[in-house]
Each structure stands twice: as structure tokens, then as C-alpha cells.
Short mmCIF file of C-alpha atoms in Angstrom, two decimals:
data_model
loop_
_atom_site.label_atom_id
_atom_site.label_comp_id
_atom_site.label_asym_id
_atom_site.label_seq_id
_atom_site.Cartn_x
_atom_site.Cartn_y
_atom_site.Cartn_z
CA UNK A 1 -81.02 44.00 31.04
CA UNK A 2 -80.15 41.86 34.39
CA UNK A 3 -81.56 42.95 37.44
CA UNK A 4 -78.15 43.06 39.79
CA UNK A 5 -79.49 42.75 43.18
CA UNK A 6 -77.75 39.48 45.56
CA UNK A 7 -80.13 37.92 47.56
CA UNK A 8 -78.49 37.30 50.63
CA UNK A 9 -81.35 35.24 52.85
CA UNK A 10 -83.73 34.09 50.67
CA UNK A 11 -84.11 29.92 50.24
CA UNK A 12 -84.22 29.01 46.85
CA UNK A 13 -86.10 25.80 45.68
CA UNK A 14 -83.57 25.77 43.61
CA UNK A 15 -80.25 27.13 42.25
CA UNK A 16 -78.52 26.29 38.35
CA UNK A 17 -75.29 26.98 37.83
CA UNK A 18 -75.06 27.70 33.48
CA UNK A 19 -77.32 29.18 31.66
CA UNK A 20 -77.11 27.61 28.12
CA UNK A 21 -79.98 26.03 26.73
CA UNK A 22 -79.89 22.98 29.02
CA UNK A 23 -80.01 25.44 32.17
CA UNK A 24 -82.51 27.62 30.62
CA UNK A 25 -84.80 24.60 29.94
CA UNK A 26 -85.02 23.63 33.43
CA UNK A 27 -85.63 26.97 34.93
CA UNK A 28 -88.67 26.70 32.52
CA UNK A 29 -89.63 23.38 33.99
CA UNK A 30 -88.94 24.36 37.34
CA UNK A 31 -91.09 27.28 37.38
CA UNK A 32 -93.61 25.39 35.69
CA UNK A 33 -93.63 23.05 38.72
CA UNK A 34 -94.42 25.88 41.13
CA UNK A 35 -90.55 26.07 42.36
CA UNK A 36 -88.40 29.18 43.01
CA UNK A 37 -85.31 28.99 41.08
CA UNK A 38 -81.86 30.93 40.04
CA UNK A 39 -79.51 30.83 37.99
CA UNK A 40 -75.27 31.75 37.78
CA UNK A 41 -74.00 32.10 34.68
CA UNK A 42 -69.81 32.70 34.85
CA UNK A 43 -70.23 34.65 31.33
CA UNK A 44 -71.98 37.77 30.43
CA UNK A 45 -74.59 36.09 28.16
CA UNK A 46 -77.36 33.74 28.83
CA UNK A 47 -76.16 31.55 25.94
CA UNK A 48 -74.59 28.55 26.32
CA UNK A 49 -72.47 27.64 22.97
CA UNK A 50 -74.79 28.98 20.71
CA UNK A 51 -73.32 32.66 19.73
CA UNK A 52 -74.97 34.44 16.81
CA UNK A 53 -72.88 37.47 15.08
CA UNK A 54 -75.01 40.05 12.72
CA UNK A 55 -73.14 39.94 9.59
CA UNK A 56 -74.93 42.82 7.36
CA UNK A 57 -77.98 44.88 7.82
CA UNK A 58 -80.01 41.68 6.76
CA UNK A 59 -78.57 38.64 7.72
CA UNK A 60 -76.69 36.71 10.76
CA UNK A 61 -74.60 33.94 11.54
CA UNK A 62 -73.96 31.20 13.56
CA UNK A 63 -70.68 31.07 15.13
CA UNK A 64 -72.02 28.06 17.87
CA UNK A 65 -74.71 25.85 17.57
CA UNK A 66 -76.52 25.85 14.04
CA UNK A 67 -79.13 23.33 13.18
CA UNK A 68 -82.17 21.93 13.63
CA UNK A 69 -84.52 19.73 12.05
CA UNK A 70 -88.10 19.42 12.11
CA UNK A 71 -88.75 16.02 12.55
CA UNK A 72 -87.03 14.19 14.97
CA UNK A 73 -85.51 17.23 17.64
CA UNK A 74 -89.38 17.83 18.67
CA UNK A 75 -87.60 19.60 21.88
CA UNK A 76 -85.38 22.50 20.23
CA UNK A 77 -87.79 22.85 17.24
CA UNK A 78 -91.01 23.27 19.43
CA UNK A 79 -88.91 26.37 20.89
CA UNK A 80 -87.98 27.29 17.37
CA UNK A 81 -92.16 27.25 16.39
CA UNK A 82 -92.66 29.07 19.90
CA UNK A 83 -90.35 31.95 19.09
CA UNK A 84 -91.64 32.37 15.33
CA UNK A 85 -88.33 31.70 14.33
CA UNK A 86 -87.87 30.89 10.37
CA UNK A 87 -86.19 27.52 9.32
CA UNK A 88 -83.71 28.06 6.43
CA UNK A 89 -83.34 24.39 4.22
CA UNK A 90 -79.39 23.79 4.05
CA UNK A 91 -78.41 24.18 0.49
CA UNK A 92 -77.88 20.63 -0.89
CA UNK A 93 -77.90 21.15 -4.97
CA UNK A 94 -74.62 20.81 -7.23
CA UNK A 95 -71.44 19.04 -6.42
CA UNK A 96 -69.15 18.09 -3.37
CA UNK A 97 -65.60 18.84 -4.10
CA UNK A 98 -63.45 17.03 -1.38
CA UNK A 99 -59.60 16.26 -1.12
CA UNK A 100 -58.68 13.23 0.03
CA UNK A 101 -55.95 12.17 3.06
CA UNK A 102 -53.58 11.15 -0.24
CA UNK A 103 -54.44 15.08 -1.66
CA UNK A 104 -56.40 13.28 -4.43
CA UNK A 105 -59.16 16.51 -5.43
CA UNK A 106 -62.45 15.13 -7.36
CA UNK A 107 -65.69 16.26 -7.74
CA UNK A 108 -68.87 13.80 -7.02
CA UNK A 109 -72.67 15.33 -7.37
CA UNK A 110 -74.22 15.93 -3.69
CA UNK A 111 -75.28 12.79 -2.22
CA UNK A 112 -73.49 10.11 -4.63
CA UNK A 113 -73.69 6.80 -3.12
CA UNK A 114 -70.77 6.15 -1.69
CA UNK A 115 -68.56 3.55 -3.34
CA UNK A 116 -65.25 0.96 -2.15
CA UNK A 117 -63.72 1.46 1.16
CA UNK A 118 -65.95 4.57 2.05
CA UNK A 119 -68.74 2.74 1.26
CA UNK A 120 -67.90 -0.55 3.23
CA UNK A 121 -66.84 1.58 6.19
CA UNK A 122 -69.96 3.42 6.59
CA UNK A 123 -71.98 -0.06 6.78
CA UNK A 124 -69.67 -1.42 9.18
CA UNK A 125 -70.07 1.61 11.11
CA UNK A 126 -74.23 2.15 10.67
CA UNK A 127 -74.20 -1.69 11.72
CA UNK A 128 -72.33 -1.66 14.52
CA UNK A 129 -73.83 1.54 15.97
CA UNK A 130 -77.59 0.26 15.72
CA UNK A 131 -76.79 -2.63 18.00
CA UNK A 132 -75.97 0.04 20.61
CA UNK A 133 -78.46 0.46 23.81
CA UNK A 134 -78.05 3.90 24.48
CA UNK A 135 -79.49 2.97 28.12
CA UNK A 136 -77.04 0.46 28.55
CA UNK A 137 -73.41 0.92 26.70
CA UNK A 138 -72.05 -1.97 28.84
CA UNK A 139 -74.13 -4.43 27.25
CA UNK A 140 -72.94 -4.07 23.77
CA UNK A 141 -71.12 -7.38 22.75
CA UNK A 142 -67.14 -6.97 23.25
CA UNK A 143 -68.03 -3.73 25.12
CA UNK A 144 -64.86 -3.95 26.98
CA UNK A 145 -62.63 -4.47 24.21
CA UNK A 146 -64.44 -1.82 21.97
CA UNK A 147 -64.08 0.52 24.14
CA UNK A 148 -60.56 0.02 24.77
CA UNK A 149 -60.50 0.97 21.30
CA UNK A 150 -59.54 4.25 19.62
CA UNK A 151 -61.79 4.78 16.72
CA UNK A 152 -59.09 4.35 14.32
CA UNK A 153 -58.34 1.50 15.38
CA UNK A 154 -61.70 0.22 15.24
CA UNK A 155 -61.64 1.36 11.97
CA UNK A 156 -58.62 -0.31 10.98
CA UNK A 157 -59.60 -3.63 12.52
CA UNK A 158 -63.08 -3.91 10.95
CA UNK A 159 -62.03 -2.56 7.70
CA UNK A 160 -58.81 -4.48 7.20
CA UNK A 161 -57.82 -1.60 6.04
CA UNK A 162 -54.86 1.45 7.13
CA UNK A 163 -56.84 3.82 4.85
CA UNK A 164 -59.46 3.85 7.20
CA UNK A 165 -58.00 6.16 9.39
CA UNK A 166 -58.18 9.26 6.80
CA UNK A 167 -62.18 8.48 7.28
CA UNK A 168 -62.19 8.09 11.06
CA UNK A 169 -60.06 11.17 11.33
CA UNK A 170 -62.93 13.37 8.94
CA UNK A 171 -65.84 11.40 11.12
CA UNK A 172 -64.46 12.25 14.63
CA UNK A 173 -63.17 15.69 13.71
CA UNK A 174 -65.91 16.47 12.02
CA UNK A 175 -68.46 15.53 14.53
CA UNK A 176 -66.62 16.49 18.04
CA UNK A 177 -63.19 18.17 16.65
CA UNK A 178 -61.40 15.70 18.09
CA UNK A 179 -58.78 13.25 16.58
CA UNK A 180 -59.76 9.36 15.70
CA UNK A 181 -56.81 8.51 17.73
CA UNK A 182 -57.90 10.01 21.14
CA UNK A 183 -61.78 9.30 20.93
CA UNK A 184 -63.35 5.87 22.09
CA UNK A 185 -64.51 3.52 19.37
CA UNK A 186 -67.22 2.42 21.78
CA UNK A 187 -68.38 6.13 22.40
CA UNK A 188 -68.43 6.94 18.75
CA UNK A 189 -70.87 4.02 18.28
CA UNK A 190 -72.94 5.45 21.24
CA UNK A 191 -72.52 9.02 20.03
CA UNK A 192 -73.67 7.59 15.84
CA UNK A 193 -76.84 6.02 17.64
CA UNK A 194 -77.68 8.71 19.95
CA UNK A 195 -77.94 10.96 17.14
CA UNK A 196 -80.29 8.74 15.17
CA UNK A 197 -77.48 7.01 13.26
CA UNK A 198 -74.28 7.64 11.17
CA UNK A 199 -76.22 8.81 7.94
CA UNK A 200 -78.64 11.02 9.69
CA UNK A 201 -75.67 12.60 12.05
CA UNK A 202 -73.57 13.10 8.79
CA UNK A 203 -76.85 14.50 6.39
CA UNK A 204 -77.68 18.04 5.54
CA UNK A 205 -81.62 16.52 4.18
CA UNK A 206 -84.49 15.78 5.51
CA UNK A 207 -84.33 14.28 9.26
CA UNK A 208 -80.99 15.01 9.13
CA UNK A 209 -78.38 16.50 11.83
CA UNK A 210 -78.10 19.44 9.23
CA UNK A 211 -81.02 20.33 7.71
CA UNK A 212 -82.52 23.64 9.18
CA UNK A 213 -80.54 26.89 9.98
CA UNK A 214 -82.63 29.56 11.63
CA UNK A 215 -82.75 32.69 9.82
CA UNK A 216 -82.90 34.74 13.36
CA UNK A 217 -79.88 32.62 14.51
CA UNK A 218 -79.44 30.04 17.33
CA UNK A 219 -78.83 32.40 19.98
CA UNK A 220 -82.01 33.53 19.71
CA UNK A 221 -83.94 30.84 21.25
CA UNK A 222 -81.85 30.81 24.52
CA UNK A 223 -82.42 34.78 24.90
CA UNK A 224 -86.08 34.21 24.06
CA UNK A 225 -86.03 31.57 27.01
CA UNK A 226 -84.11 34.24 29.58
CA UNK A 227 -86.47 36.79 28.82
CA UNK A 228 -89.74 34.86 30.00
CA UNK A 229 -88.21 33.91 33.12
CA UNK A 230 -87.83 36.50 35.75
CA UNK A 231 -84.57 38.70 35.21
CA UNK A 232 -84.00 39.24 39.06
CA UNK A 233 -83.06 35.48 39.46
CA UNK A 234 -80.80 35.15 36.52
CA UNK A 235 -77.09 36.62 37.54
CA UNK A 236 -74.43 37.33 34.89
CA UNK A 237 -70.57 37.29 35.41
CA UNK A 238 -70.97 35.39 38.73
CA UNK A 239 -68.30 32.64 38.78
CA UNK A 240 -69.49 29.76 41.43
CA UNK A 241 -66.42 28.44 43.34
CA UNK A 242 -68.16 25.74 46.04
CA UNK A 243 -71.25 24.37 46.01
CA UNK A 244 -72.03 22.30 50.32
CA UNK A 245 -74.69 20.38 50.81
CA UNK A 246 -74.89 18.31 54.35
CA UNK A 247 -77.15 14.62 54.77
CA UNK A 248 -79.67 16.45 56.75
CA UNK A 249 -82.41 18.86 55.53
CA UNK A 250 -80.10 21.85 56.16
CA UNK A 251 -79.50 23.70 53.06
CA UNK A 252 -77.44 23.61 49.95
CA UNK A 253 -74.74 26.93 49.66
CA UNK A 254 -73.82 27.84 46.63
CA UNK A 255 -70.83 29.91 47.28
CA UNK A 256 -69.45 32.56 44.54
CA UNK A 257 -66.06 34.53 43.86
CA UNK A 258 -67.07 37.76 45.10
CA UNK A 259 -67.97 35.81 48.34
CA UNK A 260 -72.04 35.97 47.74
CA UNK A 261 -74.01 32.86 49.17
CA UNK A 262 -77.06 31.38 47.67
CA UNK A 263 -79.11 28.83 49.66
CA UNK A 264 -81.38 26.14 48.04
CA UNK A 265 -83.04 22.94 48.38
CA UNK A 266 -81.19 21.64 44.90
CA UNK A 267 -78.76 22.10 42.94
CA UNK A 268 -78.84 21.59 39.15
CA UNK A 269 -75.07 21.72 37.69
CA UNK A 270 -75.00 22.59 33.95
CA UNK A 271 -71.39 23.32 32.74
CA UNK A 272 -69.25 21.22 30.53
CA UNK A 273 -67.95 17.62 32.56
CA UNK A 274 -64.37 18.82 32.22
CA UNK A 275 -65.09 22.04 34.40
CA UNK A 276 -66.87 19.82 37.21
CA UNK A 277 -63.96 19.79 39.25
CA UNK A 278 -63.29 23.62 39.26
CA UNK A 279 -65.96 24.15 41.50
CA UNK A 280 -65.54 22.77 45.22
CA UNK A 281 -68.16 20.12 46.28
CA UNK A 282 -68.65 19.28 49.93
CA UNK A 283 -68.34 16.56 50.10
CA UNK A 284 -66.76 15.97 47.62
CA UNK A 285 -67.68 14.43 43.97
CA UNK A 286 -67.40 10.48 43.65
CA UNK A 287 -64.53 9.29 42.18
CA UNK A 288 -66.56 8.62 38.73
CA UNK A 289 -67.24 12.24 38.54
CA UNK A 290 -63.81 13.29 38.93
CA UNK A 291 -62.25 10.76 36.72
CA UNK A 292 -65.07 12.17 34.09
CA UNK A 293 -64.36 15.91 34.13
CA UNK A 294 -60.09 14.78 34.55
CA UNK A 295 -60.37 12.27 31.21
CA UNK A 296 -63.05 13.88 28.78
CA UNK A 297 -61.86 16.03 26.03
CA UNK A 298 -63.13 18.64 23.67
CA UNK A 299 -62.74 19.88 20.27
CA UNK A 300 -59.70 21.62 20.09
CA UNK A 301 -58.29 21.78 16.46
CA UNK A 302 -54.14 22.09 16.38
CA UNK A 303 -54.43 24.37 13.35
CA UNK A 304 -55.61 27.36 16.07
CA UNK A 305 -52.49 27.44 17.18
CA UNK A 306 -51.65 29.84 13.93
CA UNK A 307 -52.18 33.32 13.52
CA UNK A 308 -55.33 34.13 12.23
CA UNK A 309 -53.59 35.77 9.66
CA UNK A 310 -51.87 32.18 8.79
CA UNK A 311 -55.39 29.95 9.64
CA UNK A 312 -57.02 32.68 6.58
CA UNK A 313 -53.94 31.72 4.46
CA UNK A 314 -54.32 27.91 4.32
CA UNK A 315 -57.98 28.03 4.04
CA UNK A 316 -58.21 30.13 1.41
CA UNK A 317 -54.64 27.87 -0.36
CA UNK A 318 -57.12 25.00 0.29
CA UNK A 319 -60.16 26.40 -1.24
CA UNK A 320 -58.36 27.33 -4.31
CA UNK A 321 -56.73 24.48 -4.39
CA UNK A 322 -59.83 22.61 -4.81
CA UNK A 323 -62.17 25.02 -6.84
CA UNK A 324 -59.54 25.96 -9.03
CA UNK A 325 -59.52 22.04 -10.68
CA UNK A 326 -63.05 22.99 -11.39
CA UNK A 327 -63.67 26.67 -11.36
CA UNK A 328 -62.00 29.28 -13.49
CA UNK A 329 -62.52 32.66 -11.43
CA UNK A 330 -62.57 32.25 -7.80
CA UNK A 331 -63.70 35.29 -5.46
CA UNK A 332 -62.26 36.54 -2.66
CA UNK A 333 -64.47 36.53 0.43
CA UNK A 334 -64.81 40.21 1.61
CA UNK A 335 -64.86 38.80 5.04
CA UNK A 336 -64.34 35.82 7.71
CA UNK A 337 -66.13 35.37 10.88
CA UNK A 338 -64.03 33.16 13.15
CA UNK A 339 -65.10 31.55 16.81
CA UNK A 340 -62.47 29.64 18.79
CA UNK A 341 -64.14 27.89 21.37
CA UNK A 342 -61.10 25.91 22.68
CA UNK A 343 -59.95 29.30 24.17
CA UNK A 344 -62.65 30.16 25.68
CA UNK A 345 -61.86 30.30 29.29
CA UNK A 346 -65.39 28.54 30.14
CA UNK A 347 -65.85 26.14 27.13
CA UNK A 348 -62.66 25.22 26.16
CA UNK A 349 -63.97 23.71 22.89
CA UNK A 350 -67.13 22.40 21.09
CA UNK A 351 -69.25 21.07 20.74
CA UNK A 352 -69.18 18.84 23.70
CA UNK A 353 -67.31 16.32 26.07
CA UNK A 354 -65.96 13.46 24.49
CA UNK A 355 -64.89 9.57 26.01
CA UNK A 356 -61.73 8.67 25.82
CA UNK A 357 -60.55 4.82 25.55
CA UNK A 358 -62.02 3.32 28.78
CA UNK A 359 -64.28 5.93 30.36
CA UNK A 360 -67.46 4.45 28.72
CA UNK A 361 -67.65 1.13 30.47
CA UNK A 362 -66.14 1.68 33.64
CA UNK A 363 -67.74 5.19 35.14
CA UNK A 364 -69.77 6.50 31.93
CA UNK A 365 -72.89 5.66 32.65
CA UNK A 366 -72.60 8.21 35.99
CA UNK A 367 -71.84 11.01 34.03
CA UNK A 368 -75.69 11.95 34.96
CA UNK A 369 -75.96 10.34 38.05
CA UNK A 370 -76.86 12.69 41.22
CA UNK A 371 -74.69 13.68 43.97
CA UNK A 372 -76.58 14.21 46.77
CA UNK A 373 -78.79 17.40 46.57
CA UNK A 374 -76.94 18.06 43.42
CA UNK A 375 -77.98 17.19 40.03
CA UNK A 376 -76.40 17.28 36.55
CA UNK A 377 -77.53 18.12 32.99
CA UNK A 378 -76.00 19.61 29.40
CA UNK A 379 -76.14 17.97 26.13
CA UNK A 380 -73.18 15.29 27.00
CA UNK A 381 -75.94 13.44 29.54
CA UNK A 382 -78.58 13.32 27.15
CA UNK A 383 -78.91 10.07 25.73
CA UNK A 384 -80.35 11.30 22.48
CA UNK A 385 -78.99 13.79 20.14
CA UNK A 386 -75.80 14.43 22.47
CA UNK A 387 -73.75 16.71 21.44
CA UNK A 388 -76.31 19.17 20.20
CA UNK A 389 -79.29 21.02 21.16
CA UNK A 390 -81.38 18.69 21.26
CA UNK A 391 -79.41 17.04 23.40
CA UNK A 392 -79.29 20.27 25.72
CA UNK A 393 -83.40 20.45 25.75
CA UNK A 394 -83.65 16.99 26.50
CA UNK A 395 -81.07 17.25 29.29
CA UNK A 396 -82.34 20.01 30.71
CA UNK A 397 -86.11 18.57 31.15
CA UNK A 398 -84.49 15.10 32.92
CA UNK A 399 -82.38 16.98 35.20
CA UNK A 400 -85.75 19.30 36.03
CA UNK A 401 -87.72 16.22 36.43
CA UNK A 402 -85.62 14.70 38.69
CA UNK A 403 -85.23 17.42 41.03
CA UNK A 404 -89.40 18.70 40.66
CA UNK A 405 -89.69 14.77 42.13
CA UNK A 406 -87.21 15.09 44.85
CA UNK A 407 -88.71 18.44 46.16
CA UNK A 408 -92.18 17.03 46.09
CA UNK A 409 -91.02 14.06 48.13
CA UNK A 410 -89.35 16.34 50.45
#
């Protein structure tokens, strides 16, 4: 439970607005750093997009955020260790049944090399991606003309082949829900490297993107991360409409619906890019920011535009579909657990932000620049593992950093 109670004259160090794992992470840092800090969540859960749903007396599930590994996301998996939370190995035995673009249905044992277009495709692809400096996008060669690139396209162009575009279309939907024909060839690249490369984003083994579930669910770690910070300065349901800052050492106001003002030295911002300009800034955001939150885009699949009723129906024709080459019997699930995160009125998709054609090159490189007294985090400005939680941890810790340095320079 939240301690309700709005301080009206007390100065904050500093003030976060979101309270997913990237915010969480750093109020820990801050606090670490001997700062005073708060922070606004516009939802009634301290949660980010990770969202766990008890499914039977015994078991959960993840209807946000999932994985983990244990190897190279030292940030989310030290929480894990810190918690006591148990890592579940993603079940990898038996066969992958998969229907292709052409509704060709085979069956191929789990990790079978991959073989003729699908095969050249993914070198191109694992290539082309290494030679990305996730430090400096502008510098890779043709970045310009890459970028200017859908990924299909891309696709198409280094392939030689039209086929292509059935395996762009499962990589980018797959990976950010979004279409190969609205996503950035030259963000995909940055997006394959950031996660450690195209196999390990796309691999449910060892190292991999996919390779630990937690048995307590995701959601778990952020509440675990509320609950050691103080409970009076965390505030739940409180939508920030303006956030002021002036050149001087007057304070920053952090303004809220109900009309409630919150003072601070900082300001950390952690909400998706494409909410940025929902909340008023004084003065106002630099051009780069507001072409970022106006020209992002998030997962947003066209099929939940159905009924769930109608989404259950195609599914389940699918699943049969493809089982039912191979299987004689197939049982009915006794129940579905659905989470649409494109109509969420705070989210509006998963898992994060992506680049259209152009945004990369020209203003992509501020999406975690400062404004002022105001800072920015969330997985989408990590440079490694964006997208996930990693990504959120690490985030969280640079935006901290920066600000622990400002106020000690103060």
C-alpha cells in the first residue's frame, strides 16, 4: 500500500515521472547517491510493461516482459539473484512446426540449421548488423541510404530476392510487432546488434534473448524494487501534465492533473518517446524530441482489431491447422490469457519505440540527450539490449548517473 499524502513545499533532489523498471532503477541509484527523490506513475501499478497474471493455485504468467538470461543481462538478472527469484530454462526439445508466407506447413527438429534463402538472409543480416557502432549509427557505411530503407526493402535488395519479405515481416513483427514495411532497415541493424546479434535476439538457449522465464513472474522484480524504496515518495494514478524548468537555479515544477505541484532540482522522464509530447515542457522540447515522440511507432498488431471471440477463432484454426499435419488428437486449451498493449491508454503497444525510415540518422542519436534540468531514460535509450529489460536497467542507471553528476556539480 501507497502512502497518499501530496507534498506541497518540499524540494525534491529529484522527481521521475514512470515507474517501470527503468524509473525504479534510478530511484535506487538516486537514493544510493544520498538524493531525495519521487516518483509519478499515471497507472495504478509500479510496473512498467511487465504484468504478471496468477493462472492456478501454483503457477503464473507473463502477460509483459518475460525473459532473462544469465549471462549477458548482468543488470536484470543481478535483481533476479537479489529477489531469490527462480529461473525456468525455456523448453527447447522436439520439433518446430511453422507455416510459411506461401501456407506451406512442415516440421523441422528445434534448432535445424537453417537452409536456402532463410539461411542466406540471416548471414546477410548477422553481417551487416555486426558492423554497426551502437555509439555511433551515423557512421555505418551507406548510413543514409540504409536508413532510408524499410527493412523489406533491405531485405529485398540484399537478397535479390521478393521472398524475403515473408522473413522480414516474421523478424520485425516478431521482435517489435511492427510491420517490415514501416520499420527502418538501419534501426533493425542497430536494434540486431544492440541485442547481442540476430541469432542471440532470435534464440530460446543459452545467452540467448529467450532463455530464462522466472517462475515468480516478471512483475515481481519491479514490485520488489518499489517496496525497498520509501512508499511516501512513490504516487500512483497521478497523471503529470507540465513539467517548467527556468536557466537559473530556480526550481523545476512538475505540475499534475489534479493541479498538485512538485518541485525538484531534476527531472528524470521515463515514459515511452511517443508520449513525450503529452506532457507540456517549458520551454519547450527541441525539435529532435518532438519529431521522435511524433514519428516512432509501436507494436500494434491489425489482427486486435477482432473480437476476442474471432482473435480465439483463428488461433486456434491456425494451431490445428498446423498440428493436425502431424498430430492426431489435439486438445482444447481450457483457457487463454490475452494482454493488448496497443490499447492501453499509457503504452499503446510493446515492447518499445521503434525508427521509422529516416529518424535514425538525422535526430536519433538525441533520443537520450538532456533537456535542460530534464533527463530521459526507458529501454528505447539504452544502447544495449533495447527493447527489453535489460535495456530498462541499463537505462535507468545512465539516466541516474547523469543527473547524481549534475547535482554534485551544482
Amino acid at each position: 500500500m501507497y502512502v497518499f499524502v501530496y507534498p506541497i513545499t518540499k524540494l525534491y533532489d529529484v522527481v521521475i515521472v514512470g515507474a517501470g523498471l527503468s524509473g525504479l532503477q534510478a530511484a535506487h541509484y538516486i537514493q544510493a547517491a544520498g538524493f531525495s527523490v519521487c516518483i509519478l506513475e499515471v497507472t495504478d501499478r509500479v510496473v512498467g510493461k511487465t504484468l504478471t497474471v496468477k493462472s492456478s493455485k501454483k503457477g503464473y504468467n507473463d502477460l509483459g516482459a518475460a525473459w532473462v538470461n544469465d549471462t549477458n543481462q548482468s543488470g536484470i538478472f543481478k535483481l533476479h539473484q537479489r529477489y531469490g527469484l527462480d529461473g525456468v530454462v525455456q523448453y527447447t526439445r522436439g520439433d518446430d512446426i511453422l507455416e510459411s508466407g506461401e501456407g506451406v506447413i512442415r516440421k523441422i527438429p528445434y534448432g535445424w540449421p537453417l537452409t536456402g534463402l532463410a539461411r542466406k538472409l540471416m548471414i546477410i543480416l548477422r553481417d551487416e548488423s555486426s558492423r554497426m557502432d551502437l555509439d555511433d549509427p551515423k557512421g555505418f557505411p551507406e548510413a543514409k541510404e540504409v536508413d532510408n530503407m524499410t527493412l523489406d526493402e533491405f531485405c529485398v535488395d540484399r537478397s535479390g530476392s521478393q521472398n524475403a519479405v515473408h522473413m522480414a515481416d516474421a523478424i520485425s513483427s516478431g521482435l517489435l510487432g511492427v510491420d517490415s514495411v514501416e520499420v527502418s532497415a538501419l534501426y533493425m541493424l542497430y536494434y540486431f546488434n544492440s541485442g547481442r546479434g540476430i541469432d542471440n535476439l532470435l534464440s530460446d538457449e543459452k545467452d540467448g534473448a529467450h532463455y530464462l522465464r522466472t517462475r515468480q513472474g516478471t512483475q515481481t522484480i519491479a514490485r520488489k524494487m518499489a517496496d525497498e524504496l520509501d512508499k511516501s515518495d512513490i504516487f500512483l494514478g497521478v497523471p503529470v501534465t507540465s513539467i517548467s524548468q527556468s536557466h537559473d537555479d530556480s526550481p523545476c515544477v512538475v505540475q499534475t492533473l489534479d493541479g498538485i505541484s512538485f518541485s525538484c532540482r531534476r527531472v528524470i522522464v521515463s515514459i515511452p518517446t511517443n508520449l513525450y509530447q503529452s506532457i507540456s515542457s517549458y520551454p519547450p522540447l527541441p525539435q529532435a524530441k518532438r519529431v521522435l515522440s511524433n514519428h516512432t511507432i509501436m507494436g500494434n498488431n491489425t489482427w486486435s482489431e477482432l473480437s476476442k471471440g474471432d482473435r480465439f477463432n483463428q488461433a486456434w484454426e491456425q494451431f490445428c491447422r498446423c498440428f493436425g499435419k502431424f498430430v492426431k488428437d489435439i486438445p482444447k486449451p481450457y483457457n487463454t490469457l490475452e494482454m493488448e498493449w496497443s490499447k492501453e491508454p499509457y503504452f499503446f503497444g510493446a515492447p518499445c519505440p521503434a525508427m521509422t525510415p529516416g529518424l535514425l540518422t538525422t535526430v536519433g542519436t538525441d533520443l537520450a540527450a538532456p533537456h535542460g534540468k530534464v533527463h530521459f531514460i526507458g529501454t528505447e535509450t539504452s544502447t544495449v539490449w533495447r527493447g527489453y529489460m535489460e535495456g530498462a536497467i541499463r537505462a535507468g542507471q545512465r539516466g541516474a548517473a547523469e543527473v547524481a553528476t549534475a547535482l554534485q556539480e551544482d
